[in-house]
PDB file of C-alpha atoms and ligand atoms in Angstrom:
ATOM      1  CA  UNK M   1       9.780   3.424  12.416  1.00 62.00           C
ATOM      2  CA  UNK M   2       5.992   3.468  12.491  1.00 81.00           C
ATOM      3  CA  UNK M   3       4.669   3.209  15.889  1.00 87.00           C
ATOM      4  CA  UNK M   4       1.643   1.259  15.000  1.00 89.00           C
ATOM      5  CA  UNK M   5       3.449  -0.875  12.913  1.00 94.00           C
ATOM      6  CA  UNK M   6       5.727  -1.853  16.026  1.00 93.00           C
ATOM      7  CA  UNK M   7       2.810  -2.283  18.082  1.00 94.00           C
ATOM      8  CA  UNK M   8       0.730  -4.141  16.022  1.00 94.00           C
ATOM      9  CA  UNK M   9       4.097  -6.732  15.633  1.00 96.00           C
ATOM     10  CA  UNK M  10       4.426  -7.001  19.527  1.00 95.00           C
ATOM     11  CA  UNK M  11       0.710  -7.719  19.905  1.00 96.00           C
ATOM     12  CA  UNK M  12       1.202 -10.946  17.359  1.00 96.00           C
ATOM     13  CA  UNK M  13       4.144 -11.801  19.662  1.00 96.00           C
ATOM     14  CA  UNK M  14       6.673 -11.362  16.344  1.00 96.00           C
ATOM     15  CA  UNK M  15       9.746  -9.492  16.705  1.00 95.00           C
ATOM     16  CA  UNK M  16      10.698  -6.284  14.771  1.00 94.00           C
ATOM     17  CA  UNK M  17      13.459  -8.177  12.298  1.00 95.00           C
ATOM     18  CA  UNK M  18      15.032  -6.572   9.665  1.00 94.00           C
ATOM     19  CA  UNK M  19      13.381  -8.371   6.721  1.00 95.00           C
ATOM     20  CA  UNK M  20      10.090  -6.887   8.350  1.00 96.00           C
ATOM     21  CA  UNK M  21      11.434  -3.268   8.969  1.00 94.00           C
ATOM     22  CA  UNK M  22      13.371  -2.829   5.449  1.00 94.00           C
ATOM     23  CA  UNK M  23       9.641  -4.428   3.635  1.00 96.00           C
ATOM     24  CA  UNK M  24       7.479  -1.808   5.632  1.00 95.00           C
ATOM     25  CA  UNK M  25       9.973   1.315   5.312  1.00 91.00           C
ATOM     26  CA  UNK M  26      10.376   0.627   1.452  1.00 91.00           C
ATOM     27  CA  UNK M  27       6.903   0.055   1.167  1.00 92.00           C
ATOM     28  CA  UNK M  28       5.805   3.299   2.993  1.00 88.00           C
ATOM     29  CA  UNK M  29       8.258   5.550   0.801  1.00 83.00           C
ATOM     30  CA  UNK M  30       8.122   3.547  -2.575  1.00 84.00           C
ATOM     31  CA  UNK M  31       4.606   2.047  -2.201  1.00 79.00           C
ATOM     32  CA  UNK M  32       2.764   0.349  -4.530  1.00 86.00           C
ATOM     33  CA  UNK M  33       4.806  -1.419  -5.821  1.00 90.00           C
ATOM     34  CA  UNK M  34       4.559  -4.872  -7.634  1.00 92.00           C
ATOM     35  CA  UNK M  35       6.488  -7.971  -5.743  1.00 95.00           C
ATOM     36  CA  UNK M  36       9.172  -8.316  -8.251  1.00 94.00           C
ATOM     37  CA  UNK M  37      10.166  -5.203  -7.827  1.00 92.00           C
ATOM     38  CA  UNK M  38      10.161  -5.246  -4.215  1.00 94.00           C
ATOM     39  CA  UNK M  39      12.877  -7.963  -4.202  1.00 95.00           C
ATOM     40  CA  UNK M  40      14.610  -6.287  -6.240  1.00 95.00           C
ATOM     41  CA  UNK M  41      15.077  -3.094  -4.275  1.00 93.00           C
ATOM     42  CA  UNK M  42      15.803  -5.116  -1.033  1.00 94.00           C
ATOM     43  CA  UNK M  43      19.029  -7.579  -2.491  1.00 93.00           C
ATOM     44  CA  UNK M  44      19.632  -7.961   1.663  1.00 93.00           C
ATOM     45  CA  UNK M  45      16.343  -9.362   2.211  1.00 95.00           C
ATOM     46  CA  UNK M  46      16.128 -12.994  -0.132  1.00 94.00           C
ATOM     47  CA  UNK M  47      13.320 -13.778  -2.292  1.00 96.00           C
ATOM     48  CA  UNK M  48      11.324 -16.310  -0.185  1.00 97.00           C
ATOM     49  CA  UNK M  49      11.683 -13.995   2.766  1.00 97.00           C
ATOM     50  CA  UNK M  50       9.972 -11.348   0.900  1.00 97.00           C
ATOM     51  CA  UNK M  51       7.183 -14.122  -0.018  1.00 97.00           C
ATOM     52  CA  UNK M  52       6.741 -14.991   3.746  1.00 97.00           C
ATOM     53  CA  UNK M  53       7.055 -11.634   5.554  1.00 97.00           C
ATOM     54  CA  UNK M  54       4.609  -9.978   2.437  1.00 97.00           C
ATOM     55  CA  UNK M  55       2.253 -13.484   3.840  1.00 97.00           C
ATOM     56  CA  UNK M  56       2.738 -11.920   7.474  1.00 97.00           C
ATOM     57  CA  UNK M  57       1.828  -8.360   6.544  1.00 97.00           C
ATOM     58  CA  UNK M  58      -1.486  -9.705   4.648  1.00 97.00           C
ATOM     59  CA  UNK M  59      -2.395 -11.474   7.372  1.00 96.00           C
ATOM     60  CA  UNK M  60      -2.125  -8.627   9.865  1.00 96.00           C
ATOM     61  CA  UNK M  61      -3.711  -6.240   7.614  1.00 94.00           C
ATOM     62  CA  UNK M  62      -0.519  -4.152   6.927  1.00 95.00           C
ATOM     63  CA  UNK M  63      -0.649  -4.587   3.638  1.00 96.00           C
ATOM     64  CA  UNK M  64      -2.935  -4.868   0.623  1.00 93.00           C
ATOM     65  CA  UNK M  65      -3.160  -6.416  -2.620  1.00 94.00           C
ATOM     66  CA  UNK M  66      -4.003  -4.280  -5.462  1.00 89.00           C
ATOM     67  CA  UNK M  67      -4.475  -4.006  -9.269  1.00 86.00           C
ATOM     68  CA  UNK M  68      -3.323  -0.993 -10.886  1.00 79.00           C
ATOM     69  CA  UNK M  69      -2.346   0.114 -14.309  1.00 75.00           C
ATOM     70  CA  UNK M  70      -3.530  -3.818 -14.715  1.00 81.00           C
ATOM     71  CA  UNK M  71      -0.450  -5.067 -12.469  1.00 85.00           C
ATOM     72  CA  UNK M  72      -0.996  -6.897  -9.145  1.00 92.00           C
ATOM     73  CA  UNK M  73       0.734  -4.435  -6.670  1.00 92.00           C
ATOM     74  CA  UNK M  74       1.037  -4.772  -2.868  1.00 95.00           C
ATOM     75  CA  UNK M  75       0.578  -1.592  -0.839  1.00 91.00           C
ATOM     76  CA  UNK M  76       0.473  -0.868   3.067  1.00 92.00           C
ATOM     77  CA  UNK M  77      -3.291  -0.403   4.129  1.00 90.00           C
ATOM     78  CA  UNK M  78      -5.027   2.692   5.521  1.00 84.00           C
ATOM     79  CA  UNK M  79      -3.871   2.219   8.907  1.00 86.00           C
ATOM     80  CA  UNK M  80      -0.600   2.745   7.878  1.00 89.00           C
ATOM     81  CA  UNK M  81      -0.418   5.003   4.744  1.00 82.00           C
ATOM     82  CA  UNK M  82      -2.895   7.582   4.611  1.00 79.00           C
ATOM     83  CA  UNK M  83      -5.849   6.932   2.674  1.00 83.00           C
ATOM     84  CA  UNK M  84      -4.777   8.083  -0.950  1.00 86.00           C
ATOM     85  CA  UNK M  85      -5.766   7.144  -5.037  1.00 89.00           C
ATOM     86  CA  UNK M  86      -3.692   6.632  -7.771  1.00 88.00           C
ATOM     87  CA  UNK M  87      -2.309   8.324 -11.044  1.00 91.00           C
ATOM     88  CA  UNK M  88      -1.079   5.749 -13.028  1.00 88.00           C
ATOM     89  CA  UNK M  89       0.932   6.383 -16.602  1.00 91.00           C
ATOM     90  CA  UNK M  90      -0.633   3.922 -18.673  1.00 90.00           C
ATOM     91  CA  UNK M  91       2.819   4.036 -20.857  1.00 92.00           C
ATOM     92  CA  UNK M  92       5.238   3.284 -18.239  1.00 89.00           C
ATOM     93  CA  UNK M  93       3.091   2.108 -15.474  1.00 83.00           C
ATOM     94  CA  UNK M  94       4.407   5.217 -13.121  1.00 84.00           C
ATOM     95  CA  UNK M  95       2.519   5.493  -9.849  1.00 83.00           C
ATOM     96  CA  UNK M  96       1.730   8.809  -7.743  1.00 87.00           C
ATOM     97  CA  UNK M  97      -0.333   8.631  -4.896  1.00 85.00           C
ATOM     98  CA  UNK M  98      -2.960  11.475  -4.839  1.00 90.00           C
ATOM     99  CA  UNK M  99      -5.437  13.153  -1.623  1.00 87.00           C
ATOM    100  CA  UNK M 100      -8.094  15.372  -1.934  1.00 89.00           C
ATOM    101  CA  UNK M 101     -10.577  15.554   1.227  1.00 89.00           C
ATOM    102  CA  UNK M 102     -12.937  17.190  -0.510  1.00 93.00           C
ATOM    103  CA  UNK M 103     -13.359  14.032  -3.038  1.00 93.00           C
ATOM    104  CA  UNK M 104     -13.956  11.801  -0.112  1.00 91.00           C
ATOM    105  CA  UNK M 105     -16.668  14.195   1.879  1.00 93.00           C
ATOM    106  CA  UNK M 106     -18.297  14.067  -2.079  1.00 94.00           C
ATOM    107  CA  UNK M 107     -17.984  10.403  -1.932  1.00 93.00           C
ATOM    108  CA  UNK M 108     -19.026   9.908   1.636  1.00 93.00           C
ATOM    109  CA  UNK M 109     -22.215  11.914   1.020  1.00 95.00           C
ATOM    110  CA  UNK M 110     -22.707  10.456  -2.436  1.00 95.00           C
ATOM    111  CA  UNK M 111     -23.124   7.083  -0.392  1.00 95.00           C
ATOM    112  CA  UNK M 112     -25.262   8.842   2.114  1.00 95.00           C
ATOM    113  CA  UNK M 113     -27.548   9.750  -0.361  1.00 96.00           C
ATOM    114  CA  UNK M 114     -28.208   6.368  -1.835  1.00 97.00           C
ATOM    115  CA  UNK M 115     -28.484   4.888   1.988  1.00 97.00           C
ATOM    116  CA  UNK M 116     -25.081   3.408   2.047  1.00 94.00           C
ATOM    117  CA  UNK M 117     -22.608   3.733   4.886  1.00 89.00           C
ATOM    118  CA  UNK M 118     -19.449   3.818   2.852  1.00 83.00           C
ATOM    119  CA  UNK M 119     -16.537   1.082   4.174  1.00 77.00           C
ATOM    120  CA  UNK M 120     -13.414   1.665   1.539  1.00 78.00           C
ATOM    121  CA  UNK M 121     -13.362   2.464  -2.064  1.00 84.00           C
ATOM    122  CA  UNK M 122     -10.258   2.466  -4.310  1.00 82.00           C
ATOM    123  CA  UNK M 123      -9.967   5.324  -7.253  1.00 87.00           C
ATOM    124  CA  UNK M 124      -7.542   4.916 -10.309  1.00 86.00           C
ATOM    125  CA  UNK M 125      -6.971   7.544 -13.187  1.00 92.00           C
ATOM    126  CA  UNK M 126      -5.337   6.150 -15.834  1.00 92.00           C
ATOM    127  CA  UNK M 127      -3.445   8.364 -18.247  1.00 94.00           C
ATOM    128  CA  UNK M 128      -0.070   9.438 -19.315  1.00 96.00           C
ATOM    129  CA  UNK M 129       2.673  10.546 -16.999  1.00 95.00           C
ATOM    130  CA  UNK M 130       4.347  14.075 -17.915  1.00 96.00           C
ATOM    131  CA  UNK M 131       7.156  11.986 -19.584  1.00 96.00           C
ATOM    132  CA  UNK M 132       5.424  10.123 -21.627  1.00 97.00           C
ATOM    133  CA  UNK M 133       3.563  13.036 -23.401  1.00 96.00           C
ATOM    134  CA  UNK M 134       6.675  14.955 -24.085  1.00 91.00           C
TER     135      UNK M 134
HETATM  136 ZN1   ZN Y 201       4.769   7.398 -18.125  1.00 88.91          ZN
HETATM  137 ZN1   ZN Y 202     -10.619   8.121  -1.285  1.00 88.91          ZN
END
């Protein structure tokens, strides 16, 4: 389990339970994913406990709302997943998470260069999966 994850818990006074450990590990393997399917990988965990830990995890910044391939998807943030963008098979809504460093220095001085200090910045490439063009 994530060290900064446990930490951040303790500091909020809320113990590590296993709704809130199974929702974080599936999320950092299997992440983004959208809600539904969430609940239905975790068949221990019920539905509204999903709804209120996922409420938790917003409010603590460990995870994020996003929209991808046009579906609302929740993710874990930065902090916790390395900073990544998306591939996403605009057939059957597949998701891989890609890095490139030298995209962000580009972007980083791309901001520099207009006099912005860049914050966060989300990338999406929509296209079709290897699957889906065979
Ligand atoms: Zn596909
Ligand atoms: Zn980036």
């Amino acid at each position: 389990m994530n060290d900064a994850f446990k930490a951040l818990l303790k500091k909020n006074r809320l113990s590590l339970t296993l709704p809130r450990r199974e929702l974080f590990s599936h999320l950092r393997s299997y992440g983004p994913l959208p809600v539904a399917e969430l609940i239905a990988a975790l068949p221990q965990v019920d539905r509204a406990t999903v709804y209120r830990t996922l409420e938790t995890f917003r409010e603590l910044a460990i995870v994020q709302d996003i929209i991808t391939g046009g579906q609302k998807m929740v993710e874990l943030t930065d902090r916790f997943s390395p900073h990544h963008h998306h591939l996403v098979c605009t057939n059957c809504g597949k998701s891989v998470d890609i890095e490139d460093a030298p995209i962000e220095n580009r972007l980083t001085a791309l901001a520099r260069l207009h006099g912005f200090t860049a914050q966060t910045h989300q990338i999406e490439v929509s296209g079709l999966c290897a699957n889906c063009q065979a």
